[in-house]
XYZ file of C-alpha atoms in Angstrom:
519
model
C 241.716 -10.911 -52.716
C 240.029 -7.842 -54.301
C 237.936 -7.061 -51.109
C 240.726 -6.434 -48.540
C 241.773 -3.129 -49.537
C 238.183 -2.114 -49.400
C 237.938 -2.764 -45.654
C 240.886 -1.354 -44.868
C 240.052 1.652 -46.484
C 236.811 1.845 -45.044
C 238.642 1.725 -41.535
C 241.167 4.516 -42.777
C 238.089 7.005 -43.474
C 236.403 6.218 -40.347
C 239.590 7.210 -38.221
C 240.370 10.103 -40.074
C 236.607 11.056 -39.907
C 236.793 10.669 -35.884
C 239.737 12.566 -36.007
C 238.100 15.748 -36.978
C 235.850 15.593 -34.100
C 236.269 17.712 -31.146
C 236.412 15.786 -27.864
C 231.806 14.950 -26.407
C 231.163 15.473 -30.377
C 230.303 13.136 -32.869
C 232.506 12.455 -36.100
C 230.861 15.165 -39.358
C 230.817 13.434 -42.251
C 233.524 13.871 -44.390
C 233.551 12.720 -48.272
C 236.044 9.429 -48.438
C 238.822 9.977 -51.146
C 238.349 8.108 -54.352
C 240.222 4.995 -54.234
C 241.829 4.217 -58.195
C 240.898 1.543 -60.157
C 242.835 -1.055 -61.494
C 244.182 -0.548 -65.208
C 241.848 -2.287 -67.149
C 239.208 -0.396 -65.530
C 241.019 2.664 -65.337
C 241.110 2.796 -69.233
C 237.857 2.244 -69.754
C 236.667 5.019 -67.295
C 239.018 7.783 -68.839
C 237.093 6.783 -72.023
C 234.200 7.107 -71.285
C 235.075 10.326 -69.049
C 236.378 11.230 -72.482
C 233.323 10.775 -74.375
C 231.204 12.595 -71.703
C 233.544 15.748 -71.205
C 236.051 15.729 -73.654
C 238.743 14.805 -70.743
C 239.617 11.971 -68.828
C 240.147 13.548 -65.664
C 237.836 12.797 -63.083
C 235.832 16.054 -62.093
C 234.937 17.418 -58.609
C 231.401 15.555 -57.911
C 229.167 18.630 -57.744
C 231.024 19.781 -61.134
C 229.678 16.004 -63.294
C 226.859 15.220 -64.815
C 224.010 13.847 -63.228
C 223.110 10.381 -63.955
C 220.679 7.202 -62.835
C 221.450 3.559 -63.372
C 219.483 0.463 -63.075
C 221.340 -2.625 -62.322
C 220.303 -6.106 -61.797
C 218.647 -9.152 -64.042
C 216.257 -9.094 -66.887
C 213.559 -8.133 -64.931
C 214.871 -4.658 -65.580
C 217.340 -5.231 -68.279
C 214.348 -5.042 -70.478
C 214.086 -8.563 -71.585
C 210.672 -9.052 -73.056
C 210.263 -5.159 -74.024
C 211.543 -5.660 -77.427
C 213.744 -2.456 -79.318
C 216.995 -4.272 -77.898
C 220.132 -2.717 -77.994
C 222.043 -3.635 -80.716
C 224.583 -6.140 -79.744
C 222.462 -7.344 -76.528
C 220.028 -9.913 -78.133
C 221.758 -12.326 -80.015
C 224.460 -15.870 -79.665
C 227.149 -14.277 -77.298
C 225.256 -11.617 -75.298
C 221.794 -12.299 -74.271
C 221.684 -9.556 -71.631
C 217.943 -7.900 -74.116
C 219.073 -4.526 -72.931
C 215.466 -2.450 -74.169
C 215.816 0.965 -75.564
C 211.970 0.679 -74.110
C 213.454 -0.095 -70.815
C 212.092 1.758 -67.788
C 215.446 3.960 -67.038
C 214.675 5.857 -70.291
C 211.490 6.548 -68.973
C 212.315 7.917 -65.731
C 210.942 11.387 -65.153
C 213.572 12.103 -62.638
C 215.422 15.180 -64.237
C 219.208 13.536 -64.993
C 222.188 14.067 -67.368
C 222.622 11.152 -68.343
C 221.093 7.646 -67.991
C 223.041 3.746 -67.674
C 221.541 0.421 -67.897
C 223.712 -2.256 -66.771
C 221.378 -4.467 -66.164
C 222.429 -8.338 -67.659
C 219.449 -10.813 -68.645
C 220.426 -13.817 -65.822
C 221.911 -11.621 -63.771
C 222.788 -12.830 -60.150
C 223.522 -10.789 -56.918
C 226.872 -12.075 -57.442
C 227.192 -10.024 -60.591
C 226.309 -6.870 -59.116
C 229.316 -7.391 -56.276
C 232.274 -5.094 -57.622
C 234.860 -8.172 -58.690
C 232.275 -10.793 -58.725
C 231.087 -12.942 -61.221
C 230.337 -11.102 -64.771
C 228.033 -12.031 -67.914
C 229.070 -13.047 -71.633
C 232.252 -10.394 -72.417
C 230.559 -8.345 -70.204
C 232.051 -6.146 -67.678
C 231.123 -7.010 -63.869
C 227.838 -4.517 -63.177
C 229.643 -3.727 -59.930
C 232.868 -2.448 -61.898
C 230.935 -0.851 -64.077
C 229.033 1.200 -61.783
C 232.674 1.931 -59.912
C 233.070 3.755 -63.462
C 230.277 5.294 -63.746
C 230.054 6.733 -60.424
C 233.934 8.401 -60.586
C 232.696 10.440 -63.894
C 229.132 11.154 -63.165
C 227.315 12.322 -60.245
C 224.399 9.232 -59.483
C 221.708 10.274 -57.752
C 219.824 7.073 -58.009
C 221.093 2.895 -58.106
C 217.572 0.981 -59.148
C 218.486 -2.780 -58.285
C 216.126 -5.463 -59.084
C 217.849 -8.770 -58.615
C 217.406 -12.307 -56.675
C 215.576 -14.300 -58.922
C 218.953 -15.657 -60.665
C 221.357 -18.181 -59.252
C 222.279 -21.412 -57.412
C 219.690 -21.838 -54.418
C 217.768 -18.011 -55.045
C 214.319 -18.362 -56.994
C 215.213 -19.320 -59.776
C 212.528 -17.910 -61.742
C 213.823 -18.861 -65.306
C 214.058 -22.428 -64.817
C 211.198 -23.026 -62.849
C 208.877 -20.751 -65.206
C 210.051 -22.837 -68.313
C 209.401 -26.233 -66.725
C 206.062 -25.293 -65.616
C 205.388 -23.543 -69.042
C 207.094 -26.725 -70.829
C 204.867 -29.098 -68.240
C 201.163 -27.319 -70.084
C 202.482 -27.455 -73.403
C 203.394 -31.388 -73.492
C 200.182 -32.061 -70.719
C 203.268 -33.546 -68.428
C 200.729 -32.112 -65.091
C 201.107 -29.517 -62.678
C 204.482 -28.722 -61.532
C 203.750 -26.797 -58.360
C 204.042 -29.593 -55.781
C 207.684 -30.033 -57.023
C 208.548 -26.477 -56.158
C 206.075 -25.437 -52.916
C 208.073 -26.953 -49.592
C 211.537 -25.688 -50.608
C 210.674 -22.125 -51.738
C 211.076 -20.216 -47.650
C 214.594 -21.710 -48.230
C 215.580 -20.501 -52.028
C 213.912 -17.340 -50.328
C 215.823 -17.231 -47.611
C 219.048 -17.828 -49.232
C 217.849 -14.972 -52.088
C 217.273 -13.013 -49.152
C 221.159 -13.064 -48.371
C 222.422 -12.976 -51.831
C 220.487 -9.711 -51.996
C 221.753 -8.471 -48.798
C 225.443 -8.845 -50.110
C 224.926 -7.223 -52.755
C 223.623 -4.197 -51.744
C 226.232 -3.669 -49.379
C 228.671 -4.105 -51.851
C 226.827 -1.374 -53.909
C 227.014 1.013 -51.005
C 230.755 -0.097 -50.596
C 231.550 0.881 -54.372
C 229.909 4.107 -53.945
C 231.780 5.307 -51.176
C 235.222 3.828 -52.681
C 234.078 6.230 -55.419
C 233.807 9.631 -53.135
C 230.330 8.983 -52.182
C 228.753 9.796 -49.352
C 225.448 7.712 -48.021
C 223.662 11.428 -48.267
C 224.739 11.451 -51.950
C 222.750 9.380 -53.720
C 219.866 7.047 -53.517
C 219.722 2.643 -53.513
C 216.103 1.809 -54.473
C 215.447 -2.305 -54.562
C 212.315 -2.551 -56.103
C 210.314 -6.309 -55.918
C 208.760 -8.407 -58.916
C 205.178 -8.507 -60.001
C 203.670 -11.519 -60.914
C 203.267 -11.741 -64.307
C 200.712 -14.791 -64.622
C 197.193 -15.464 -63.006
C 195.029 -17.967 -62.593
C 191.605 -15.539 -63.517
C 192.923 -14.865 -67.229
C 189.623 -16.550 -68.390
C 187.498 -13.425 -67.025
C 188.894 -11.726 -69.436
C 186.214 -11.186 -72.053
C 188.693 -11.174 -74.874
C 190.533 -14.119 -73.932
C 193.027 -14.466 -76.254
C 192.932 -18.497 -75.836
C 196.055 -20.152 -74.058
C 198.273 -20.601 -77.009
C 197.497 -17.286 -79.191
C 197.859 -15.347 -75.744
C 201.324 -17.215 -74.804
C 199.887 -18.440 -71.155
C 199.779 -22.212 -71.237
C 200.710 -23.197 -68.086
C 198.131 -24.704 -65.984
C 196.167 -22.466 -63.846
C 196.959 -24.350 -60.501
C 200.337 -23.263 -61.395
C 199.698 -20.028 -61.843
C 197.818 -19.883 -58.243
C 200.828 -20.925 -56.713
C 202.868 -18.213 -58.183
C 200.639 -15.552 -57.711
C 199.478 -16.603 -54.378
C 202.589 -18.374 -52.903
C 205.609 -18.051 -54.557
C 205.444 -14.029 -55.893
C 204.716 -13.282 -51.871
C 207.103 -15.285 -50.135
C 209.821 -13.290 -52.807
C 208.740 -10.312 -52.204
C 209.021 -10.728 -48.396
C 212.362 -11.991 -48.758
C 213.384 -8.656 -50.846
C 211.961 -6.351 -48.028
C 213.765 -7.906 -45.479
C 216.767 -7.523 -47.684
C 215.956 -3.555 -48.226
C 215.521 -3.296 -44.693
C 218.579 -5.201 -43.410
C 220.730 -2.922 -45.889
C 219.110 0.396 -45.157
C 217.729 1.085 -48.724
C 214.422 2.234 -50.283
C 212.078 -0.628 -51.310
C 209.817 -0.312 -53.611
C 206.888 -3.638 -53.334
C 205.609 -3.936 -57.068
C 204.430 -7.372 -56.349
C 200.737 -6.192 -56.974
C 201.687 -3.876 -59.729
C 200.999 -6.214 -62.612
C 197.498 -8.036 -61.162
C 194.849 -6.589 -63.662
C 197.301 -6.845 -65.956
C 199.093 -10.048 -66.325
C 199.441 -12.175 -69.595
C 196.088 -12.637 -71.578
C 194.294 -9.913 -69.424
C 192.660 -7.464 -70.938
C 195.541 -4.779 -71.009
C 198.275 -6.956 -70.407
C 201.741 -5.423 -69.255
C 203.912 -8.979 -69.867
C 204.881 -10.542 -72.725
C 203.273 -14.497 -72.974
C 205.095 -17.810 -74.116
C 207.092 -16.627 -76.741
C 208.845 -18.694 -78.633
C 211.104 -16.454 -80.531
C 212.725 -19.203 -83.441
C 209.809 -21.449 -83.528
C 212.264 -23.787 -82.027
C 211.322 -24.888 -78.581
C 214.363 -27.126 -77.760
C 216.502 -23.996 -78.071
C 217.200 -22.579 -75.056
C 217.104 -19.135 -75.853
C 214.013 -19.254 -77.932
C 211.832 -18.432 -74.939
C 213.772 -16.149 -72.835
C 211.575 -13.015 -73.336
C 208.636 -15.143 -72.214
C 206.320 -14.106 -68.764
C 208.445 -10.759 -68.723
C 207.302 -7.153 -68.266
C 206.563 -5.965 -71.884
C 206.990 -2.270 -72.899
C 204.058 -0.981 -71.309
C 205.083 -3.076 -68.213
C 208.523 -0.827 -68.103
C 206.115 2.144 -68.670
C 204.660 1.683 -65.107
C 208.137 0.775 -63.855
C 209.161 4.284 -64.676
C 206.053 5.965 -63.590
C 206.415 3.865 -60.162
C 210.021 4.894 -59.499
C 209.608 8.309 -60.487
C 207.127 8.946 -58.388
C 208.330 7.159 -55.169
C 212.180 8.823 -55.956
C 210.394 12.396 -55.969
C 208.674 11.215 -52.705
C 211.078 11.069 -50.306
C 209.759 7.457 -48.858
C 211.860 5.073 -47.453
C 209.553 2.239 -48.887
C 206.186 2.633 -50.596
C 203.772 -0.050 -52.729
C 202.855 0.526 -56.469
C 199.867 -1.134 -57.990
C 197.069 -0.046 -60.137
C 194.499 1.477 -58.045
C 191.579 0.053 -60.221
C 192.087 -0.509 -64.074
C 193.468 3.031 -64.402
C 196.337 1.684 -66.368
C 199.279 3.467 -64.691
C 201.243 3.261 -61.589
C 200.374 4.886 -57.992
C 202.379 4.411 -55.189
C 201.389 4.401 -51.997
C 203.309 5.106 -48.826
C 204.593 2.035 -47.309
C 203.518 -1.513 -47.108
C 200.219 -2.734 -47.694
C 198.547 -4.463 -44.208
C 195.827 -6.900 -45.318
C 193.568 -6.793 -42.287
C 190.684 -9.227 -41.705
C 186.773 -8.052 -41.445
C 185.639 -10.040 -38.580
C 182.066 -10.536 -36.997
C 182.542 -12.732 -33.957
C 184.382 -16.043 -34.655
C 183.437 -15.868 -38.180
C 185.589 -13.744 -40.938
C 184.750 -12.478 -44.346
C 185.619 -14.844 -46.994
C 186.186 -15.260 -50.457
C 184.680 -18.512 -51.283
C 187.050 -21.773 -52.233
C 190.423 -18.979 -52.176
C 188.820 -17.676 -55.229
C 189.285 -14.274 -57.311
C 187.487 -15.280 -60.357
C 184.887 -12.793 -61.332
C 181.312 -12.955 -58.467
C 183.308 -15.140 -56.260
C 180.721 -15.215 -53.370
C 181.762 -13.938 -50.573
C 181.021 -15.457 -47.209
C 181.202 -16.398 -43.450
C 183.987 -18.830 -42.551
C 186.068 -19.031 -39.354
C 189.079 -17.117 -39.593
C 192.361 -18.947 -40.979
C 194.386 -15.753 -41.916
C 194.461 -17.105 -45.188
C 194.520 -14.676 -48.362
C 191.373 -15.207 -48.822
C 190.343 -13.498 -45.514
C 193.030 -10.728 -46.295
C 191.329 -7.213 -47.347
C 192.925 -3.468 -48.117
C 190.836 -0.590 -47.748
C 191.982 2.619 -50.190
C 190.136 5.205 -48.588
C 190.644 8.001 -51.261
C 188.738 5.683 -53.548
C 186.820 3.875 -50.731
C 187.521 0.318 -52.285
C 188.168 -2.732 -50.643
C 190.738 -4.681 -52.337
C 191.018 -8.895 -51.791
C 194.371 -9.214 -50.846
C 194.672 -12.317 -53.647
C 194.243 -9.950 -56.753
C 194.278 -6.408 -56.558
C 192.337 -6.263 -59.268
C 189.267 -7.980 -57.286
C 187.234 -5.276 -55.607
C 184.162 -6.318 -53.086
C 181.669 -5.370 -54.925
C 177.696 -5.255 -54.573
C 176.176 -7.703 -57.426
C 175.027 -6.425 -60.569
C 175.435 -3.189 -59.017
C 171.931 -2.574 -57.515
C 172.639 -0.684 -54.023
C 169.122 -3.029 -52.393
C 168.406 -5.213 -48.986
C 169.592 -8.496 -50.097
C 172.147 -7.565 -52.364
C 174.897 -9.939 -52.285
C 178.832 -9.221 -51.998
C 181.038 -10.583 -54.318
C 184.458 -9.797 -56.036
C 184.602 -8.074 -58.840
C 186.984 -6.339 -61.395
C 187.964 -3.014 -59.432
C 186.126 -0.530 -61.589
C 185.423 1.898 -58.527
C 181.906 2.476 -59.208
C 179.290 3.541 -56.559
C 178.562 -0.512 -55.916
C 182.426 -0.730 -55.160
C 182.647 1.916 -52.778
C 182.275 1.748 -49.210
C 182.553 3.279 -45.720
C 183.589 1.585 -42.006
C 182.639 2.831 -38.847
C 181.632 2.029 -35.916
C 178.166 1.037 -37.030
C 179.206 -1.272 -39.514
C 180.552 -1.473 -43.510
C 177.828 0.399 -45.762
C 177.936 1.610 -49.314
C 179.658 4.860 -49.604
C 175.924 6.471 -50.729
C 173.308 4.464 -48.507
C 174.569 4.886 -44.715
C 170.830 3.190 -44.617
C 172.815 -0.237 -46.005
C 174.777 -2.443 -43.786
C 176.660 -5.474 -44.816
C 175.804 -9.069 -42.771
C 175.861 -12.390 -42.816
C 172.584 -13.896 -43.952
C 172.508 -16.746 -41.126
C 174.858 -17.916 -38.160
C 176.355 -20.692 -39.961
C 179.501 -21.301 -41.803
C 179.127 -20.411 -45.694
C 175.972 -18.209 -44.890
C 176.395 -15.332 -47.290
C 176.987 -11.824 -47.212
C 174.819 -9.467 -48.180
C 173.190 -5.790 -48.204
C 170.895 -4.979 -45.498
C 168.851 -2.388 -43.683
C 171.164 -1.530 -40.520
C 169.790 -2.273 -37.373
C 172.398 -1.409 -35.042
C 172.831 -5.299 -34.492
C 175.964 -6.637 -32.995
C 175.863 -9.432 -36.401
C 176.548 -5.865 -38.192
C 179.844 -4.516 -36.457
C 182.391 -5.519 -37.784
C 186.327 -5.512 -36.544
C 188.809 -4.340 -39.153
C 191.467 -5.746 -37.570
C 195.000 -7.242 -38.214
C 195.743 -10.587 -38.341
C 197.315 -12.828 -36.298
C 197.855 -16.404 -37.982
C 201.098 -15.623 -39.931
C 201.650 -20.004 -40.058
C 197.503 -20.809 -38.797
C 197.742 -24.021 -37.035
C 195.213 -25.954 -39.108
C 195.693 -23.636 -42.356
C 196.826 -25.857 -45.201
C 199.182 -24.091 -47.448
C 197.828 -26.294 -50.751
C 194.772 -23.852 -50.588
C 196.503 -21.192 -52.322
C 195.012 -22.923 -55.619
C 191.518 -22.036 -55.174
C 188.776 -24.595 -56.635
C 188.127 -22.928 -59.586
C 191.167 -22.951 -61.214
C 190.726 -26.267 -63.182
């Protein structure tokens, strides 16, 4: 009943806007008039107007304060982060709103900063007289508050992995994490087939409620030009190469028991098909996207600088259902390269740009747009990291091409590193980093030394400082490896950078995701 007298007040503006325009000219863009809230909400916004000026009146828009808000699940509540708000982390509110939280963080010069964010949250939640939290007020009411007595310049959403056929991502996280710790067996296979359709149906959950946001805004006065939607994606906070790190932590101490097949199939299945589905959602809506799906790999829970918290359990009391809510969430220093992320793609002026760690930098770069994994082809036979492996000296080999991950790479050419699209934190790499004929190629943390750099051209792929290097298969067959050698000019050393074209390879069996040396 709520949402009628939004559309018709949408159609009022638009006729009064097309009213204004001469005959042969189109409609200028004139600011909608602030539509009132009802009482409840009306109170609480002349409070809070109150608090902020010393008046409840609402002010001109160019005469507030400037503010940025982050709405969604915990994800960006700042569940996990620790420093909670006081009030947010206990029986009755468990919406772990972090003082550490990214929005605090933001080096976007503001007024005045709001985290609405709700542990749980659903896109529901964020649709202005939707569903709500706890006691909590509907995030979509209270950004209609927030947007009548402050001027927003930027709406950070992160949502989609909460509610009835989305993701899901807290209840299938704690049954796979509750499947290691009592040896119950892997729990991917229960998950795999159905997760296009929870994606899908996230997809248009997400979709909804980004409109809505954009309705709410201009209800408020707002026009598109205004202010700034960013939907940033989830990184995957758990991989299957934690033992390369050489601190391991062990899988208890360092809160990751869950199997490692499991793990595979979140970082190399599920965290993908997610992120997809939140593109096509930024897309479909019109908003900046922000793909942080890579952001975390180097750093996932019991890595060596880890930005997410492990299994936690918080009481000691694993039955409780609470006790292990922070668990496989960005920590502090996770929300740290949130913030530097959005900062830096908000000051861009991108529509949509990826964040990851370039190579073990420990911060946040974006990069403009979305990442294209391209293939390395020599004839019929592809470049390919053995068994749909990332470990640490994976060999890397000839193998017809599939399309698979495996055969996926991303060339940064200001640090001349060629990235495996499985882990981002896998560079090919030249083995024990002697630059010699018969060298071979394998993956390798991304440390960008002079082993890890490289240059394509026409004449083949050679080291970035011996053009005298080429890289080739050592035989015809399949599995034959690659490996330095002196460049001949020989077709077996031009290679094809090339895109792919097997998004669904006939042939290609899905189940490979795990990789063989995951158990």
């Amino acid at each position: 009943m709520r949402l009628m007298p939004r559309l018709a007040a949408t159609a009022v503006g638009f006729l009064a806007a097309a009213a204004l325009a001469a005959p042969g000219q189109a409609a200028v863009d004139t600011r909608p008039d602030i539509q009132p809230l009802p009482a409840n909400l009306e109170a609480q916004r002349a409070t809070e107007a109150t608090g902020l000026y010393g008046n409840p009146a609402i002010k001109p828009i160019d005469a507030r304060k400037t503010g940025v808000i982050t709405m969604g699940d915990s994800e960006i509540s700042g569940e996990g982060a620790g420093n909670y708000e006081p009030g947010t982390h206990q029986d009755g509110n468990w919406c772990d709103r972090s003082r550490d939280q990214a929005v605090w963080r933001l080096t976007i010069p503001v007024d005045v900063r709001y985290n609405v964010a709700c542990s749980g949250g659903q896109p529901s939640d964020l649709v202005y007289g939707g569903t709500h939290q706890w006691q909590e007020l509907n995030q979509g009411e209270n950004l209609a508050i927030k947007a009548r007595n402050t001027k927003l310049k930027l709406i950070w959403v992160v949502v989609g992995a909460n509610g009835s056929g989305n993701i899901e991502f807290g209840p299938v996280a704690t049954d796979c994490a509750k499947r290691r710790i009592f040896f119950q067996g892997v729990c991917w296979p229960t998950y795999t087939d159905a997760w296009k359709a929870r994606a899908e149906h996230t997809r248009q959950q997400v979709e909804w409620a980004v409109n809505d946001i954009k309705q709410t805004m201009t209800n408020a006065g707002y026009l598109a030009s205004d202010y700034k939607i960013s939907l940033m994606g989830y990184p995957s906070p758990i991989s299957p190469d934690v033992e390369d790190n050489p601190n391991f932590p062990g899988w208890y101490s360092g809160g990751c028991t869950i199997y490692l097949a499991d793990a595979a199939f979140g970082r190399n299945k599920a965290v993908p098909i997610f992120e997809s589905a939140e593109r096509r959602a930024a897309q479909n809506t019109g908003v900046m996207y922000l793909d942080a799906s890579r952001l975390f790999h180097g750093h996932e829970v019991c890595t060596e600088t880890t930005w997410a918290r492990g299994i936690y359990i918080e009481n000691g009391n694993i039955f409780d259902e609470n006790a292990a809510r922070q668990s496989a969430h960005p920590n502090a220093a996770g929300h740290g390269a949130f913030a530097e992320c959005m900062s830096a793609f908000y000051n861009s002026g991108l529509q949509t740009a990826t964040c990851v760690d370039p190579g073990n930098t420990n911060h946040g770069a974006i990069f403009p747009g979305l990442f294209e994994f391209r293939q390395l082809r020599v004839g019929g036979q592809c470049l390919d990291a053995e068994g749909y492996n990332s470990r640490y000296d994976t060999q890397l080999l000839a193998w017809p091409c599939h399309g698979g991950r495996n055969q996926g790479f991303w060339y940064d050419s200001a640090t001349k590193a060629l990235h495996v699209e499985l882990n981002h934190d896998r560079c090919v790499d030249a083995a024990g980093g002697t630059l010699g004929v018969g060298t071979k190629l394998v993956l390798w943390d991304c440390h960008l030394g002079a082993n890890q750099k490289w240059t394509l051209d026409t004449n083949g792929i050679h080291p970035a400082s011996r053009t005298d290097l080429c890289v080739a298969f050592d035989g015809a067959a399949d599995g034959s490896w690659a490996r330095l050698a002196a460049c001949n000019g020989g077709t077996h050393q031009k290679w094809s950078f090339e895109s792919r074209n097997f998004p669904n390879p006939a042939g290609y069996n899905y189940n490979d995701f795990i990789g063989s040396r995951v158990y």
